Amino acid sequence: MKKLNYNGQAEQDKFVCNILKNKTDGFFIEVGSRYPIRINNTYVLESSLNWKGIMFEWQKKRFEESYKLHRPNSNYVFGDAQQHNYREIFNTYNVPKNIDYLQLDIEPPRKTLNVLKALDGQVMGDYKFATVTFEHDVGRCKNADLRNESREILRDR
């Protein structure tokens, strides 16, 4: 296998590759995708391991064309991630019931927790996630409640 060039901001992509043993043909949900390549946690999965997924980002004008150019295997959903109907989106894109990677990284961290709560209420009863990365920024924000609340939701699942 060729050497993988990781792009994740805190090596989340390397973590996922290690945990899933460089799985090929996987599926991801990336909430807060931002740049299609640079500091992106799923680019190496799509470009080197033939993954597909759904990228959620609020800045359509800024990123839509670059997603089309650099992320041809994925679908993109734009808008406030706290407001999406995830059940409808998952049905529309025929998301597999077993999802290999869920990435949650939006600002501020309280919004990331709100998205996790929305996913928990809408789809986590029917869909399973093999690997999850969740940016809580507890070190920067000094708010351990965010980390604790997210861990409680994930532990219950």
mmCIF file with all atom_site columns, C-alpha atoms in Angstrom, residues 41-108:
data_model
loop_
_atom_site.group_PDB
_atom_site.id
_atom_site.type_symbol
_atom_site.label_atom_id
_atom_site.label_alt_id
_atom_site.label_comp_id
_atom_site.label_asym_id
_atom_site.label_entity_id
_atom_site.label_seq_id
_atom_site.pdbx_PDB_ins_code
_atom_site.Cartn_x
_atom_site.Cartn_y
_atom_site.Cartn_z
_atom_site.occupancy
_atom_site.B_iso_or_equiv
_atom_site.pdbx_formal_charge
_atom_site.auth_seq_id
_atom_site.auth_comp_id
_atom_site.auth_asym_id
_atom_site.auth_atom_id
_atom_site.pdbx_PDB_model_num
ATOM 1  C CA . ASN A 1 41  ? -10.076 14.804 8.427  1.00 0.00 ? 41  ASN A CA 1
ATOM 2  C CA . THR A 1 42  ? -11.584 12.785 5.571  1.00 0.00 ? 42  THR A CA 1
ATOM 3  C CA . TYR A 1 43  ? -9.622  13.779 2.469  1.00 0.00 ? 43  TYR A CA 1
ATOM 4  C CA . VAL A 1 44  ? -7.074  10.959 2.778  1.00 0.00 ? 44  VAL A CA 1
ATOM 5  C CA . LEU A 1 45  ? -9.913  8.463  3.276  1.00 0.00 ? 45  LEU A CA 1
ATOM 6  C CA . GLU A 1 46  ? -11.613 9.540  0.062  1.00 0.00 ? 46  GLU A CA 1
ATOM 7  C CA . SER A 1 47  ? -8.521  10.172 -2.069 1.00 0.00 ? 47  SER A CA 1
ATOM 8  C CA . SER A 1 48  ? -6.379  7.202  -1.009 1.00 0.00 ? 48  SER A CA 1
ATOM 9  C CA . LEU A 1 49  ? -8.750  4.580  0.394  1.00 0.00 ? 49  LEU A CA 1
ATOM 10 C CA . ASN A 1 50  ? -11.791 5.013  -1.884 1.00 0.00 ? 50  ASN A CA 1
ATOM 11 C CA . TRP A 1 51  ? -14.200 6.160  0.823  1.00 0.00 ? 51  TRP A CA 1
ATOM 12 C CA . LYS A 1 52  ? -17.417 8.062  0.205  1.00 0.00 ? 52  LYS A CA 1
ATOM 13 C CA . GLY A 1 53  ? -19.403 10.229 2.514  1.00 0.00 ? 53  GLY A CA 1
ATOM 14 C CA . ILE A 1 54  ? -21.432 13.291 3.265  1.00 0.00 ? 54  ILE A CA 1
ATOM 15 C CA . MET A 1 55  ? -19.709 16.555 4.089  1.00 0.00 ? 55  MET A CA 1
ATOM 16 C CA . PHE A 1 56  ? -21.662 19.150 6.069  1.00 0.00 ? 56  PHE A CA 1
ATOM 17 C CA . GLU A 1 57  ? -20.483 22.762 5.887  1.00 0.00 ? 57  GLU A CA 1
ATOM 18 C CA . TRP A 1 58  ? -22.242 26.088 6.373  1.00 0.00 ? 58  TRP A CA 1
ATOM 19 C CA . GLN A 1 59  ? -20.164 28.176 3.906  1.00 0.00 ? 59  GLN A CA 1
ATOM 20 C CA . LYS A 1 60  ? -21.598 27.195 0.524  1.00 0.00 ? 60  LYS A CA 1
ATOM 21 C CA . LYS A 1 61  ? -20.245 30.163 -1.467 1.00 0.00 ? 61  LYS A CA 1
ATOM 22 C CA . ARG A 1 62  ? -16.743 29.611 -0.160 1.00 0.00 ? 62  ARG A CA 1
ATOM 23 C CA . PHE A 1 63  ? -16.432 25.848 -0.615 1.00 0.00 ? 63  PHE A CA 1
ATOM 24 C CA . GLU A 1 64  ? -18.970 24.415 -3.076 1.00 0.00 ? 64  GLU A CA 1
ATOM 25 C CA . GLU A 1 65  ? -16.752 24.641 -6.184 1.00 0.00 ? 65  GLU A CA 1
ATOM 26 C CA . SER A 1 66  ? -13.658 23.294 -4.425 1.00 0.00 ? 66  SER A CA 1
ATOM 27 C CA . TYR A 1 67  ? -15.669 20.346 -3.057 1.00 0.00 ? 67  TYR A CA 1
ATOM 28 C CA . LYS A 1 68  ? -16.834 19.530 -6.580 1.00 0.00 ? 68  LYS A CA 1
ATOM 29 C CA . LEU A 1 69  ? -13.245 19.714 -7.839 1.00 0.00 ? 69  LEU A CA 1
ATOM 30 C CA . HIS A 1 70  ? -11.407 17.924 -5.024 1.00 0.00 ? 70  HIS A CA 1
ATOM 31 C CA . ARG A 1 71  ? -14.062 15.677 -3.414 1.00 0.00 ? 71  ARG A CA 1
ATOM 32 C CA . PRO A 1 72  ? -15.923 14.009 -6.306 1.00 0.00 ? 72  PRO A CA 1
ATOM 33 C CA . ASN A 1 73  ? -16.926 10.864 -4.387 1.00 0.00 ? 73  ASN A CA 1
ATOM 34 C CA . SER A 1 74  ? -18.755 12.705 -1.633 1.00 0.00 ? 74  SER A CA 1
ATOM 35 C CA . ASN A 1 75  ? -22.003 14.581 -1.274 1.00 0.00 ? 75  ASN A CA 1
ATOM 36 C CA . TYR A 1 76  ? -22.194 18.025 0.305  1.00 0.00 ? 76  TYR A CA 1
ATOM 37 C CA . VAL A 1 77  ? -24.896 19.544 2.454  1.00 0.00 ? 77  VAL A CA 1
ATOM 38 C CA . PHE A 1 78  ? -24.696 23.247 3.213  1.00 0.00 ? 78  PHE A CA 1
ATOM 39 C CA . GLY A 1 79  ? -26.338 25.192 6.014  1.00 0.00 ? 79  GLY A CA 1
ATOM 40 C CA . ASP A 1 80  ? -26.454 25.344 9.791  1.00 0.00 ? 80  ASP A CA 1
ATOM 41 C CA . ALA A 1 81  ? -25.598 21.850 11.003 1.00 0.00 ? 81  ALA A CA 1
ATOM 42 C CA . GLN A 1 82  ? -27.790 22.368 14.063 1.00 0.00 ? 82  GLN A CA 1
ATOM 43 C CA . GLN A 1 83  ? -30.863 22.748 11.845 1.00 0.00 ? 83  GLN A CA 1
ATOM 44 C CA . HIS A 1 84  ? -30.590 19.807 9.455  1.00 0.00 ? 84  HIS A CA 1
ATOM 45 C CA . ASN A 1 85  ? -33.065 16.963 9.292  1.00 0.00 ? 85  ASN A CA 1
ATOM 46 C CA . TYR A 1 86  ? -30.447 14.215 9.463  1.00 0.00 ? 86  TYR A CA 1
ATOM 47 C CA . ARG A 1 87  ? -32.945 11.396 9.085  1.00 0.00 ? 87  ARG A CA 1
ATOM 48 C CA . GLU A 1 88  ? -34.150 12.857 5.787  1.00 0.00 ? 88  GLU A CA 1
ATOM 49 C CA . ILE A 1 89  ? -30.603 13.514 4.563  1.00 0.00 ? 89  ILE A CA 1
ATOM 50 C CA . PHE A 1 90  ? -29.451 10.004 5.474  1.00 0.00 ? 90  PHE A CA 1
ATOM 51 C CA . ASN A 1 91  ? -32.440 8.554  3.610  1.00 0.00 ? 91  ASN A CA 1
ATOM 52 C CA . THR A 1 92  ? -31.888 10.794 0.572  1.00 0.00 ? 92  THR A CA 1
ATOM 53 C CA . TYR A 1 93  ? -28.260 9.712  0.217  1.00 0.00 ? 93  TYR A CA 1
ATOM 54 C CA . ASN A 1 94  ? -28.848 6.045  1.131  1.00 0.00 ? 94  ASN A CA 1
ATOM 55 C CA . VAL A 1 95  ? -26.421 6.188  4.030  1.00 0.00 ? 95  VAL A CA 1
ATOM 56 C CA . PRO A 1 96  ? -25.392 2.693  5.146  1.00 0.00 ? 96  PRO A CA 1
ATOM 57 C CA . LYS A 1 97  ? -26.605 1.629  8.584  1.00 0.00 ? 97  LYS A CA 1
ATOM 58 C CA . ASN A 1 98  ? -23.004 0.993  9.648  1.00 0.00 ? 98  ASN A CA 1
ATOM 59 C CA . ILE A 1 99  ? -20.984 4.176  9.168  1.00 0.00 ? 99  ILE A CA 1
ATOM 60 C CA . ASP A 1 100 ? -17.232 3.890  9.534  1.00 0.00 ? 100 ASP A CA 1
ATOM 61 C CA . TYR A 1 101 ? -16.444 7.414  10.707 1.00 0.00 ? 101 TYR A CA 1
ATOM 62 C CA . LEU A 1 102 ? -18.339 10.327 12.229 1.00 0.00 ? 102 LEU A CA 1
ATOM 63 C CA . GLN A 1 103 ? -16.432 13.593 12.509 1.00 0.00 ? 103 GLN A CA 1
ATOM 64 C CA . LEU A 1 104 ? -17.917 16.500 14.463 1.00 0.00 ? 104 LEU A CA 1
ATOM 65 C CA . ASP A 1 105 ? -16.001 19.777 14.386 1.00 0.00 ? 105 ASP A CA 1
ATOM 66 C CA . ILE A 1 106 ? -17.877 23.071 14.242 1.00 0.00 ? 106 ILE A CA 1
ATOM 67 C CA . GLU A 1 107 ? -17.425 26.333 16.064 1.00 0.00 ? 107 GLU A CA 1
ATOM 68 C CA . PRO A 1 108 ? -18.157 27.220 18.731 1.00 0.00 ? 108 PRO A CA 1
#
